[in-house]
PDB file of C-alpha atoms in Angstrom:
ATOM      1  CA  MET N   1      55.832 139.429 109.344  1.00  0.00           C
ATOM      2  CA  ASN N   2      58.615 138.290 111.685  1.00  0.00           C
ATOM      3  CA  SER N   3      61.447 140.375 113.103  1.00  0.00           C
ATOM      4  CA  LEU N   4      63.532 139.804 109.884  1.00  0.00           C
ATOM      5  CA  GLY N   5      60.672 141.107 107.649  1.00  0.00           C
ATOM      6  CA  LYS N   6      59.824 137.613 106.239  1.00  0.00           C
ATOM      7  CA  PRO N   7      56.331 136.149 106.212  1.00  0.00           C
ATOM      8  CA  GLU N   8      55.704 133.963 109.325  1.00  0.00           C
ATOM      9  CA  GLY N   9      55.448 130.640 107.489  1.00  0.00           C
ATOM     10  CA  THR N  10      58.931 130.979 105.868  1.00  0.00           C
ATOM     11  CA  LYS N  11      60.784 129.387 108.753  1.00  0.00           C
ATOM     12  CA  CYS N  12      58.496 126.262 108.596  1.00  0.00           C
ATOM     13  CA  LEU N  13      58.910 126.005 104.778  1.00  0.00           C
ATOM     14  CA  ASN N  14      62.763 126.300 105.049  1.00  0.00           C
ATOM     15  CA  LEU N  15      62.805 123.539 107.717  1.00  0.00           C
ATOM     16  CA  ALA N  16      60.518 121.304 105.677  1.00  0.00           C
ATOM     17  CA  PHE N  17      62.742 121.774 102.634  1.00  0.00           C
ATOM     18  CA  VAL N  18      65.881 120.906 104.549  1.00  0.00           C
ATOM     19  CA  LEU N  19      64.258 117.809 106.061  1.00  0.00           C
ATOM     20  CA  LEU N  20      62.916 116.682 102.683  1.00  0.00           C
ATOM     21  CA  SER N  21      66.345 117.201 101.135  1.00  0.00           C
ATOM     22  CA  VAL N  22      68.093 115.111 103.905  1.00  0.00           C
ATOM     23  CA  PHE N  23      65.469 112.423 103.498  1.00  0.00           C
ATOM     24  CA  LEU N  24      65.774 112.232  99.674  1.00  0.00           C
ATOM     25  CA  PHE N  25      69.601 112.165  99.929  1.00  0.00           C
ATOM     26  CA  GLN N  26      69.504 109.255 102.393  1.00  0.00           C
ATOM     27  CA  VAL N  27      67.009 107.324 100.295  1.00  0.00           C
ATOM     28  CA  LEU N  28      69.014 107.903  97.070  1.00  0.00           C
ATOM     29  CA  THR N  29      72.378 106.985  98.552  1.00  0.00           C
ATOM     30  CA  SER N  30      71.156 103.954 100.394  1.00  0.00           C
ATOM     31  CA  SER N  31      69.329 102.573  97.288  1.00  0.00           C
ATOM     32  CA  CYS N  32      72.480 103.054  95.149  1.00  0.00           C
ATOM     33  CA  SER N  33      74.679 101.143  97.671  1.00  0.00           C
ATOM     34  CA  ARG N  34      72.026  98.595  98.377  1.00  0.00           C
ATOM     35  CA  TYR N  35      72.550  96.919  94.917  1.00  0.00           C
ATOM     36  CA  ASP N  36      76.343  96.855  95.532  1.00  0.00           C
ATOM     37  CA  ASP N  37      75.877  95.481  99.039  1.00  0.00           C
ATOM     38  CA  ALA N  38      73.364  92.838  97.898  1.00  0.00           C
ATOM     39  CA  VAL N  39      75.740  91.326  95.463  1.00  0.00           C
ATOM     40  CA  LYS N  40      78.346  88.942  96.882  1.00  0.00           C
ATOM     41  CA  ARG N  41      81.852  90.038  95.841  1.00  0.00           C
ATOM     42  CA  TYR N  42      84.923  87.950  96.249  1.00  0.00           C
ATOM     43  CA  THR N  43      88.578  88.862  96.712  1.00  0.00           C
ATOM     44  CA  VAL N  44      90.896  87.778  93.930  1.00  0.00           C
ATOM     45  CA  SER N  45      94.674  88.170  93.932  1.00  0.00           C
ATOM     46  CA  GLY N  46      97.764  86.740  92.166  1.00  0.00           C
ATOM     47  CA  LEU N  47     100.874  87.404  90.213  1.00  0.00           C
ATOM     48  CA  MET N  48     100.698  89.690  87.176  1.00  0.00           C
ATOM     49  CA  THR N  49     103.324  89.023  84.550  1.00  0.00           C
ATOM     50  CA  TYR N  50     104.137  90.185  81.033  1.00  0.00           C
ATOM     51  CA  ASP N  51     105.861  87.510  78.909  1.00  0.00           C
ATOM     52  CA  GLY N  52     106.677  85.758  82.235  1.00  0.00           C
ATOM     53  CA  LYS N  53     108.278  88.828  83.909  1.00  0.00           C
ATOM     54  CA  PRO N  54     106.631  90.588  86.902  1.00  0.00           C
ATOM     55  CA  VAL N  55     104.753  93.734  85.910  1.00  0.00           C
ATOM     56  CA  PRO N  56     106.309  96.549  88.051  1.00  0.00           C
ATOM     57  CA  ALA N  57     103.081  98.641  88.347  1.00  0.00           C
ATOM     58  CA  GLY N  58      99.653  99.005  86.700  1.00  0.00           C
ATOM     59  CA  LEU N  59      95.936  98.456  86.935  1.00  0.00           C
ATOM     60  CA  VAL N  60      93.698  95.493  86.362  1.00  0.00           C
ATOM     61  CA  PHE N  61      89.866  95.995  85.801  1.00  0.00           C
ATOM     62  CA  PHE N  62      87.375  93.186  86.189  1.00  0.00           C
ATOM     63  CA  GLU N  63      84.081  93.428  84.269  1.00  0.00           C
ATOM     64  CA  PRO N  64      81.458  90.632  84.364  1.00  0.00           C
ATOM     65  CA  ASP N  65      81.055  89.427  80.785  1.00  0.00           C
ATOM     66  CA  SER N  66      77.351  90.061  79.961  1.00  0.00           C
ATOM     67  CA  ARG N  67      77.756  88.243  76.625  1.00  0.00           C
ATOM     68  CA  GLN N  68      78.203  85.078  78.621  1.00  0.00           C
ATOM     69  CA  GLY N  69      75.330  85.859  80.985  1.00  0.00           C
ATOM     70  CA  ASN N  70      77.293  87.239  83.863  1.00  0.00           C
ATOM     71  CA  SER N  71      76.307  90.473  85.527  1.00  0.00           C
ATOM     72  CA  GLY N  72      77.063  92.634  88.587  1.00  0.00           C
ATOM     73  CA  PRO N  73      79.477  95.328  89.641  1.00  0.00           C
ATOM     74  CA  GLY N  74      83.036  95.448  88.346  1.00  0.00           C
ATOM     75  CA  GLY N  75      86.193  95.369  90.373  1.00  0.00           C
ATOM     76  CA  VAL N  76      89.573  96.921  90.168  1.00  0.00           C
ATOM     77  CA  ALA N  77      93.049  96.227  91.656  1.00  0.00           C
ATOM     78  CA  GLU N  78      96.340  97.945  91.555  1.00  0.00           C
ATOM     79  CA  ILE N  79      99.445  96.036  90.323  1.00  0.00           C
ATOM     80  CA  LEU N  80     102.532  96.605  92.376  1.00  0.00           C
ATOM     81  CA  ASP N  81     105.817  94.556  92.112  1.00  0.00           C
ATOM     82  CA  GLY N  82     104.078  91.880  90.050  1.00  0.00           C
ATOM     83  CA  HIS N  83     101.176  91.275  92.492  1.00  0.00           C
ATOM     84  CA  TYR N  84      97.559  92.408  92.497  1.00  0.00           C
ATOM     85  CA  GLN N  85      94.677  92.023  94.943  1.00  0.00           C
ATOM     86  CA  THR N  86      91.170  93.383  95.109  1.00  0.00           C
ATOM     87  CA  LYS N  87      89.960  95.130  98.263  1.00  0.00           C
ATOM     88  CA  PRO N  88      87.561  93.094 100.501  1.00  0.00           C
ATOM     89  CA  ASN N  89      83.879  93.425  99.389  1.00  0.00           C
ATOM     90  CA  LYS N  90      85.088  95.337  96.327  1.00  0.00           C
ATOM     91  CA  GLY N  91      86.343  92.414  94.216  1.00  0.00           C
ATOM     92  CA  ILE N  92      84.680  90.251  91.539  1.00  0.00           C
ATOM     93  CA  VAL N  93      81.304  88.447  91.407  1.00  0.00           C
ATOM     94  CA  GLY N  94      82.853  85.260  90.016  1.00  0.00           C
ATOM     95  CA  GLY N  95      82.031  83.696  86.649  1.00  0.00           C
ATOM     96  CA  PRO N  96      83.231  84.899  83.207  1.00  0.00           C
ATOM     97  CA  HIS N  97      84.920  88.306  83.178  1.00  0.00           C
ATOM     98  CA  ILE N  98      86.484  90.661  80.772  1.00  0.00           C
ATOM     99  CA  VAL N  99      89.856  91.557  82.353  1.00  0.00           C
ATOM    100  CA  ARG N 100      91.564  94.713  81.190  1.00  0.00           C
ATOM    101  CA  VAL N 101      95.283  95.170  82.171  1.00  0.00           C
ATOM    102  CA  ILE N 102      97.502  98.246  81.818  1.00  0.00           C
ATOM    103  CA  GLY N 103     101.207  97.818  82.778  1.00  0.00           C
ATOM    104  CA  TYR N 104     103.643 100.576  83.737  1.00  0.00           C
ATOM    105  CA  MET N 105     107.468 100.432  84.014  1.00  0.00           C
ATOM    106  CA  LYS N 106     107.330 102.004  87.483  1.00  0.00           C
ATOM    107  CA  PRO N 107     104.584 103.040  89.892  1.00  0.00           C
ATOM    108  CA  HIS N 108     102.432 105.788  88.453  1.00  0.00           C
ATOM    109  CA  LEU N 109     102.863 109.172  90.154  1.00  0.00           C
ATOM    110  CA  ALA N 110      99.872 111.548  90.014  1.00  0.00           C
ATOM    111  CA  LYS N 111     102.226 114.375  89.012  1.00  0.00           C
ATOM    112  CA  GLN N 112     103.545 112.257  86.076  1.00  0.00           C
ATOM    113  CA  PRO N 113     101.587 113.327  82.929  1.00  0.00           C
ATOM    114  CA  GLU N 114     102.271 110.232  80.911  1.00  0.00           C
ATOM    115  CA  PRO N 115     103.563 107.166  82.809  1.00  0.00           C
ATOM    116  CA  ASP N 116     106.172 104.938  81.022  1.00  0.00           C
ATOM    117  CA  LEU N 117     104.016 102.064  79.639  1.00  0.00           C
ATOM    118  CA  MET N 118     105.246  98.515  79.805  1.00  0.00           C
ATOM    119  CA  PHE N 119     102.262  97.680  77.645  1.00  0.00           C
ATOM    120  CA  SER N 120      98.984  99.398  76.705  1.00  0.00           C
ATOM    121  CA  GLU N 121      95.544  98.021  77.660  1.00  0.00           C
ATOM    122  CA  GLN N 122      95.140  94.304  77.097  1.00  0.00           C
ATOM    123  CA  ARG N 123      91.883  92.458  77.265  1.00  0.00           C
ATOM    124  CA  LEU N 124      91.553  88.857  78.438  1.00  0.00           C
ATOM    125  CA  LEU N 125      88.579  86.641  78.974  1.00  0.00           C
ATOM    126  CA  ILE N 126      88.766  84.745  82.281  1.00  0.00           C
ATOM    127  CA  ASP N 127      86.234  82.530  84.033  1.00  0.00           C
ATOM    128  CA  PHE N 128      86.642  82.888  87.785  1.00  0.00           C
ATOM    129  CA  PRO N 129      85.277  80.458  90.374  1.00  0.00           C
ATOM    130  CA  ILE N 130      82.424  81.820  92.476  1.00  0.00           C
ATOM    131  CA  GLU N 131      84.249  81.715  95.786  1.00  0.00           C
ATOM    132  CA  ASP N 132      86.255  84.018  98.042  1.00  0.00           C
ATOM    133  CA  ASN N 133      90.093  84.341  98.221  1.00  0.00           C
ATOM    134  CA  VAL N 134      90.612  83.239  94.626  1.00  0.00           C
ATOM    135  CA  SER N 135      94.280  83.084  93.580  1.00  0.00           C
ATOM    136  CA  LYS N 136      94.719  83.666  89.874  1.00  0.00           C
ATOM    137  CA  ASP N 137      98.005  84.368  88.204  1.00  0.00           C
ATOM    138  CA  ILE N 138      97.742  86.316  84.937  1.00  0.00           C
ATOM    139  CA  ASP N 139     100.361  86.496  82.258  1.00  0.00           C
ATOM    140  CA  VAL N 140      99.813  89.044  79.493  1.00  0.00           C
ATOM    141  CA  HIS N 141     101.694  88.051  76.308  1.00  0.00           C
ATOM    142  CA  SER N 142     103.365  90.535  73.978  1.00  0.00           C
ATOM    143  CA  SER N 143     101.675  88.666  71.124  1.00  0.00           C
ATOM    144  CA  LEU N 144      98.401  90.256  72.346  1.00  0.00           C
ATOM    145  CA  GLN N 145      99.810  93.738  71.558  1.00  0.00           C
ATOM    146  CA  LYS N 146      98.114  95.566  68.810  1.00  0.00           C
ATOM    147  CA  LYS N 147     100.516  96.162  65.949  1.00  0.00           C
TER     148      LYS N 147
END
């Protein structure tokens, strides 16, 4: 027994447990990000309009369309004053995508429980080129609104 009244091997077991935990954490986090890092992602930006008028605020989500054989991580961009742009290395993989757009009348504030919607979620199918710095203007039509 040591001076704390614990068996002598306890200190070694605690150290081994801590080292093993750190090792497993690093392996798991690096393998999760390795997939993301291995896939080339491209920046996409453009104008976002609703019936030809700039969307004041909103979100646009890019999901590779698996039904058309596309795969990879999705991307997201914030819409502000009629413009959107994905962040570098967090954009799209190129190819066919399902694009989901939500438009707000003004920038969404975290304290605002329900933002003023310009339009609810709209889904579009867009085939993006497989290249960086793609400029793609997107116009959401009121005819797409669910009635």
